CSV table of C-alpha atoms in Angstrom, one decimal:
chain,number,residue,atom,x,y,z
A,70,MET,CA,94.0,85.4,81.2
A,71,SER,CA,91.7,82.7,81.3
A,72,GLU,CA,93.4,81.0,84.1
A,73,GLU,CA,93.3,84.4,85.9
A,74,LEU,CA,89.4,84.6,85.4
A,75,ASN,CA,88.5,81.1,86.9
A,76,ASP,CA,90.7,81.7,90.0
A,77,SER,CA,88.5,85.1,90.7
A,78,GLU,CA,84.8,84.8,90.7
A,79,ASP,CA,84.4,88.2,91.1
A,80,PHE,CA,87.2,89.5,88.6
A,81,LEU,CA,84.5,90.5,86.0
A,82,ALA,CA,82.7,92.5,88.9
A,83,LYS,CA,85.9,94.6,89.8
A,84,TRP,CA,86.7,95.4,86.3
A,85,LEU,CA,83.1,96.6,85.7
A,86,ALA,CA,83.4,98.3,89.0
A,87,GLY,CA,86.7,100.2,87.8
A,88,GLU,CA,88.6,98.4,90.5
A,89,LEU,CA,91.5,96.9,88.8
A,90,SER,CA,95.1,98.2,88.6
A,91,PRO,CA,96.1,100.1,85.5
A,92,LYS,CA,98.3,97.0,84.7
A,93,GLU,CA,95.7,94.5,85.3
A,94,GLU,CA,92.7,96.5,83.1
A,95,SER,CA,95.6,96.8,80.1
A,96,LYS,CA,96.2,93.0,80.3
A,97,PHE,CA,92.6,92.1,80.8
A,98,LEU,CA,91.5,94.3,77.6
A,99,ALA,CA,94.2,93.2,75.7
A,100,SER,CA,93.2,89.2,76.0
A,101,ALA,CA,90.7,87.5,73.7
A,102,GLU,CA,88.5,87.6,77.1
A,103,GLY,CA,88.7,91.1,77.5
A,104,GLN,CA,87.8,92.0,74.2
A,105,GLU,CA,84.5,89.7,74.2
A,106,TYR,CA,83.5,91.3,77.5
A,107,MET,CA,83.9,94.2,76.2
A,108,ALA,CA,82.0,93.6,73.2
A,109,ILE,CA,79.4,92.2,75.3
A,110,VAL,CA,79.1,95.4,77.1
A,111,ASN,CA,78.9,97.9,74.3
A,112,SER,CA,76.4,95.6,72.4
A,113,VAL,CA,74.2,95.9,75.6
A,114,GLU,CA,74.3,99.6,75.4
A,115,LYS,CA,73.1,99.4,71.7
A,116,VAL,CA,70.6,97.4,72.3
A,117,ALA,CA,66.9,98.2,71.1
A,118,LEU,CA,63.8,96.0,70.8
A,119,PRO,CA,62.4,95.7,67.2
A,120,THR,CA,58.9,97.0,67.1
A,121,TYR,CA,56.3,94.6,66.9
A,122,ASP,CA,53.3,94.6,64.5
A,123,VAL,CA,50.5,93.0,66.6
A,124,GLU,CA,47.7,93.2,63.5
A,125,GLY,CA,50.1,91.6,61.1
A,126,GLU,CA,51.1,89.1,63.7
A,127,LEU,CA,47.5,88.3,64.2
A,128,GLU,CA,47.0,87.5,61.0
A,129,ARG,CA,49.6,85.0,60.2
A,130,LEU,CA,48.4,83.5,63.4
A,131,LYS,CA,44.9,83.0,61.8
A,132,ASN,CA,46.3,81.6,58.8
A,133,LYS,CA,48.8,79.2,60.5
A,134,GLN,CA,45.4,77.7,62.3
A,135,LYS,CA,43.8,76.9,59.1
A,136,GLN,CA,46.8,75.1,57.8
A,137,THR,CA,46.7,71.0,58.4
A,138,LEU,CA,50.4,70.5,58.1
A,139,LYS,CA,51.9,68.0,60.6
A,140,PRO,CA,54.1,70.0,63.2
A,141,THR,CA,57.7,69.2,63.2
A,142,ALA,CA,60.3,70.4,65.6
A,143,LYS,CA,62.2,73.5,65.6
A,144,VAL,CA,65.6,74.8,66.9
A,145,ILE,CA,64.7,78.5,68.0
A,146,LYS,CA,67.8,80.7,67.6
A,147,PHE,CA,68.5,84.1,69.5
A,148,PRO,CA,69.7,86.9,67.7
A,149,GLN,CA,73.3,87.5,68.5
A,150,VAL,CA,72.4,90.8,70.4
A,151,PHE,CA,70.1,89.0,72.8
A,152,ARG,CA,73.0,86.5,73.8
A,153,TYR,CA,75.3,89.4,74.6
A,154,ALA,CA,72.5,91.0,76.5
A,155,ALA,CA,72.1,87.8,78.5
A,156,ALA,CA,75.9,87.6,79.3
A,157,ALA,CA,75.7,91.1,80.5
A,158,VAL,CA,72.8,90.7,82.6
A,159,ILE,CA,75.1,87.8,84.3
A,160,ILE,CA,78.3,90.3,84.7
A,161,LEU,CA,76.3,92.7,86.0
A,162,GLY,CA,74.6,90.2,88.4
A,163,ALA,CA,78.1,89.3,89.4
A,164,TYR,CA,79.0,92.9,90.0
A,165,LEU,CA,75.9,93.7,92.4
A,166,ILE,CA,76.7,90.6,94.3
A,167,TYR,CA,80.3,91.8,94.9
A,168,GLN,CA,79.4,95.4,95.5
A,169,VAL,CA,76.7,93.8,98.4
A,170,ALA,CA,79.4,91.5,99.5
A,171,GLN,CA,82.0,94.4,100.3
A,172,PRO,CA,82.0,95.3,104.1
A,173,LYS,CA,80.6,98.6,105.0
A,174,TYR,CA,83.5,100.5,107.0
A,175,GLU,CA,83.2,103.2,109.3
A,176,VAL,CA,86.2,105.7,108.4
A,177,TYR,CA,87.6,108.5,110.3
A,178,LYS,CA,89.9,110.9,108.6
A,179,THR,CA,91.9,113.7,109.8
A,180,ILE,CA,93.3,116.8,108.2
A,181,ALA,CA,96.4,118.9,109.1
A,182,GLY,CA,96.2,120.4,112.2
A,183,GLN,CA,93.1,118.4,113.5
A,184,ILE,CA,92.9,116.0,116.4
A,185,GLU,CA,89.7,113.7,116.5
A,186,THR,CA,88.3,111.6,119.7
A,187,ILE,CA,86.1,108.5,118.6
A,188,VAL,CA,84.4,106.5,120.7
A,189,LEU,CA,83.7,103.0,119.6
A,190,PRO,CA,81.0,100.4,119.9
A,191,ASP,CA,82.7,98.7,122.5
A,192,LYS,CA,83.3,102.1,124.3
A,193,SER,CA,86.9,101.9,123.8
A,194,ILE,CA,88.4,105.6,122.9
A,195,VAL,CA,90.6,106.5,120.2
A,196,THR,CA,92.3,109.7,119.7
A,197,LEU,CA,93.1,110.6,116.2
A,198,ASN,CA,96.2,112.6,115.6
A,199,ALA,CA,96.3,115.3,112.4
A,200,ASN,CA,96.4,113.4,109.0
A,201,SER,CA,95.4,109.9,110.1
A,202,THR,CA,92.9,107.7,109.0
A,203,LEU,CA,91.4,104.9,111.2
A,204,LYS,CA,88.7,102.4,110.2
A,205,TYR,CA,86.6,99.3,110.9
A,206,ASN,CA,83.6,97.3,110.3
A,207,PRO,CA,80.7,98.2,112.7
A,208,ASP,CA,78.7,95.3,111.8
A,209,LYS,CA,81.4,92.5,113.1
A,210,PHE,CA,83.2,94.9,115.5
A,211,ASP,CA,81.4,93.1,118.5
A,212,GLU,CA,82.5,89.2,117.5
A,213,ASN,CA,86.0,91.0,115.8
A,214,ARG,CA,87.4,94.1,117.5
A,215,HIS,CA,89.7,94.9,114.2
A,216,LEU,CA,90.8,98.1,113.2
A,217,GLU,CA,93.1,99.8,110.4
A,218,LEU,CA,95.2,102.8,111.2
A,219,SER,CA,97.3,105.1,109.0
A,220,GLY,CA,99.0,107.8,110.9
A,221,GLU,CA,99.0,108.3,114.9
A,222,ALA,CA,96.5,107.1,117.1
A,223,PHE,CA,96.2,106.6,121.0
A,224,PHE,CA,94.0,103.9,122.3
A,225,GLU,CA,92.2,103.3,125.6
A,226,VAL,CA,91.0,99.9,124.9
A,227,THR,CA,88.0,98.7,127.3
A,228,LYS,CA,88.4,94.8,128.3
A,229,GLY,CA,86.9,92.3,126.1
A,230,ILE,CA,87.8,90.1,123.2
A,231,ASN,CA,90.9,90.5,121.6
A,232,PHE,CA,91.6,94.1,120.3
A,233,GLU,CA,93.6,94.6,117.0
A,234,VAL,CA,95.1,97.2,115.2
A,235,GLU,CA,96.4,96.7,111.7
A,236,THR,CA,99.0,98.9,110.2
A,237,ASP,CA,101.0,98.6,107.0
A,238,GLN,CA,104.2,98.1,109.4
A,239,GLY,CA,102.7,95.4,111.5
A,240,ILE,CA,99.7,94.4,113.7
A,241,VAL,CA,98.9,95.3,117.3
A,242,LYS,CA,97.3,93.0,119.6
A,243,VAL,CA,95.7,93.8,123.4
A,244,LEU,CA,92.9,92.9,125.6
A,245,GLY,CA,92.5,95.9,127.8
A,246,THR,CA,94.7,98.5,127.7
A,247,SER,CA,96.1,102.1,126.5
A,248,PHE,CA,99.2,102.5,123.9
A,249,ASN,CA,100.2,104.6,121.2
A,250,ILE,CA,100.6,103.7,117.7
A,251,TRP,CA,103.0,106.2,115.3
A,252,ASN,CA,103.0,105.0,111.5
A,253,ARG,CA,104.2,107.1,109.3
A,254,GLU,CA,105.4,106.0,105.8
A,255,ASN,CA,108.1,102.9,107.0
A,256,LEU,CA,108.1,103.7,110.4
A,257,LEU,CA,106.2,102.4,112.9
A,258,ASP,CA,106.5,103.2,116.9
A,259,VAL,CA,104.5,101.7,119.3
A,260,ILE,CA,104.4,102.5,123.1
A,261,CYS,CA,102.6,100.7,126.2
A,262,TYR,CA,101.1,103.0,128.8
A,263,THR,CA,98.9,100.2,130.6
A,264,GLY,CA,98.0,96.8,130.3
A,265,LYS,CA,99.7,94.7,127.9
A,266,VAL,CA,100.5,95.0,124.0
A,267,ASN,CA,101.7,92.6,121.2
A,268,VAL,CA,103.4,93.7,118.2
A,269,SER,CA,103.8,91.4,115.1
A,270,GLU,CA,105.1,91.4,112.0
A,271,LYS,CA,106.3,88.7,109.5
A,272,SER,CA,108.6,86.4,111.7
A,273,TYR,CA,108.9,88.9,114.6
A,274,THR,CA,106.8,89.4,117.9
A,275,GLN,CA,107.2,91.7,120.7
A,276,ASP,CA,105.1,91.7,124.0
A,277,LEU,CA,105.2,95.5,125.8
A,278,THR,CA,104.7,96.3,129.2
A,279,PRO,CA,104.0,100.0,130.6
A,280,GLY,CA,107.0,102.2,129.7
A,281,ASP,CA,108.0,99.8,127.0
A,282,GLY,CA,107.9,100.8,123.0
A,283,VAL,CA,109.3,99.1,120.2
A,284,ARG,CA,110.1,100.4,116.3
A,285,LEU,CA,109.8,98.8,113.2
A,286,ILE,CA,110.9,99.8,110.0
A,287,ASN,CA,109.8,98.4,106.7
A,288,GLY,CA,108.0,95.8,108.8
A,289,ASN,CA,111.5,94.9,110.6
A,290,PHE,CA,112.4,95.3,114.0
A,291,ASP,CA,114.5,98.3,114.4
A,292,ARG,CA,114.8,98.8,118.1
A,293,LEU,CA,113.4,99.1,121.5
A,294,LEU,CA,112.2,102.4,122.9
A,295,ASP,CA,112.5,103.2,126.6
A,296,GLN,CA,110.1,105.8,128.0
A,297,ASN,CA,112.0,107.0,131.2
A,298,GLN,CA,109.2,109.4,132.3
A,299,LEU,CA,105.9,107.2,131.1
A,300,ASN,CA,102.5,109.9,131.5
A,301,THR,CA,99.4,108.2,131.4
A,302,ARG,CA,98.8,109.7,128.0
A,303,PRO,CA,101.3,111.0,125.0
A,304,LEU,CA,102.3,114.5,125.0
A,305,TRP,CA,100.8,115.3,121.8
A,306,ILE,CA,97.3,115.2,123.5
A,307,THR,CA,98.0,116.5,127.2
A,308,GLU,CA,100.2,119.3,126.1
A,309,GLY,CA,100.1,120.0,122.2
A,310,ILE,CA,103.8,119.0,121.6
A,311,THR,CA,105.2,116.3,119.5
A,312,THR,CA,108.3,114.6,120.6
A,313,LEU,CA,110.4,112.4,117.8
A,314,ASP,CA,113.3,110.2,118.9
A,315,ALA,CA,116.2,109.3,116.7
A,316,VAL,CA,114.0,109.9,113.0
A,317,THR,CA,115.8,111.3,109.8
A,318,MET,CA,115.0,115.3,109.2
A,319,LYS,CA,112.5,114.1,106.3
A,320,GLU,CA,110.4,112.5,108.9
A,321,ALA,CA,110.5,115.4,111.1
A,322,LEU,CA,109.3,117.5,108.6
A,323,ASN,CA,106.7,115.4,107.4
A,324,GLU,CA,105.2,116.0,111.1
A,325,LEU,CA,105.6,119.5,110.4
A,326,SER,CA,103.6,119.4,107.4
A,327,ASN,CA,100.9,116.8,109.1
A,328,ILE,CA,100.5,119.2,112.0
A,329,TYR,CA,100.7,122.5,110.4
A,330,GLY,CA,99.6,121.5,106.5
A,331,ILE,CA,102.5,123.7,105.0
A,332,GLU,CA,104.2,122.9,101.9
A,333,ILE,CA,108.1,122.0,102.3
A,334,ILE,CA,110.7,122.3,99.7
A,335,SER,CA,113.6,120.2,101.0
A,336,ASN,CA,116.6,118.3,99.4
A,337,LYS,CA,117.9,114.4,99.9
A,338,SER,CA,121.0,115.6,102.0
A,339,GLN,CA,118.6,118.0,104.2
A,340,GLU,CA,116.3,114.9,104.6
A,341,ALA,CA,119.1,112.2,105.7
A,342,LEU,CA,120.1,114.4,108.7
A,343,PRO,CA,119.3,112.9,112.0
A,344,TYR,CA,116.5,114.4,114.1
A,345,THR,CA,115.7,114.1,117.8
A,346,GLY,CA,113.6,116.4,119.7
A,347,THR,CA,110.4,118.3,120.4
A,348,PHE,CA,108.4,121.2,119.0
A,349,PRO,CA,104.9,122.8,119.8
A,350,ASN,CA,101.9,122.0,117.6
A,351,THR,CA,100.0,125.3,118.0
A,352,GLU,CA,102.9,127.8,117.4
A,353,LEU,CA,104.1,127.2,113.9
A,354,GLU,CA,107.7,129.5,113.7
A,355,THR,CA,108.6,128.2,116.9
A,356,ALA,CA,108.2,124.9,115.5
A,357,ILE,CA,110.2,125.6,112.6
A,358,ARG,CA,113.0,127.2,114.4
A,359,LEU,CA,113.3,124.0,116.9
A,360,VAL,CA,113.2,121.4,114.0
A,361,LEU,CA,115.8,123.1,111.8
A,362,GLY,CA,117.6,124.7,114.4
A,363,ALA,CA,118.8,121.4,115.7
A,364,ASN,CA,121.0,120.9,112.3
A,365,ASN,CA,121.3,125.0,111.8
A,366,ILE,CA,119.5,124.7,108.7
A,367,GLU,CA,118.6,127.9,107.3
A,368,TYR,CA,115.5,128.4,105.4
A,369,THR,CA,112.7,131.2,104.2
A,370,PHE,CA,109.0,130.9,105.3
A,371,ASP,CA,106.1,132.3,103.0
A,372,GLN,CA,103.6,133.0,105.9
A,373,ALA,CA,101.0,133.9,103.0
A,374,ASN,CA,101.2,130.6,100.8
A,375,LYS,CA,102.5,128.5,103.8
A,376,LYS,CA,105.3,127.4,102.1
A,377,LEU,CA,108.5,126.3,103.8
A,378,VAL,CA,111.9,126.1,101.5
A,379,LEU,CA,115.2,124.8,103.2
A,380,THR,CA,118.3,126.9,101.9
A,381,GLY,CA,121.9,125.6,101.5
A,382,ASN,CA,123.2,122.3,101.0
């Protein structure tokens, strides 16, 4: 554990901030260093300064002045509690420095059924689909147009320095263009509408031009996507329609849940079925019939509790 503390200067600050994983925290508190630092923190909470007898101390000072003894060097020993307090101040100082050093992100989150339009500092426009999250550092955006996305969004990027969107499945880089990213669980679809887009992850890289698309699964290339009739913007924005191509029923059901906020009960055999199709984003029962009808799956739907249960095998 001592090596781990030495390797990470802000390890203690993360511990105080409660940012360690359960495994890291358990390992740390089980170590000798962890027990020492825990004792320090506990001791600081119990610190009580001793009372000070002013008149008594003054009388003792007068008596000392009357003495003619030769002064001798003296080592002052601080009580253990003050040593703990000093160490705790250092730890707390490191924590404060760590907190101040953290970038202050601008974060946008949408809920089921919500679409939000975001204007970035460079006047680029992001249309964020349901159940999605977008964040960036506004303080550094002028020099580094870097964003992080989870979910789906359509980007209309103004010309300028490199514009980069990071997902957990890959990174999309552009200069000035428009493109759509669909990033759900282990799947990433990127489609270029105008300009030029680069998609990269690990050892894979792919340039896209208008009408081109690519799919990555678990960060690995799966296949190219061909948009036969390319619109200027995706259908989920212009017509309120979700289009899914060669996905599993699980991914289709997840999109239904993202858009309508319903609970869905299904089994693994149903979730493994293939699905390609479209459904409306504003007519729930129609959407359910279109998705489940593609594989003749029977179901019950509780409108009051917004609960969809797939029946059969």
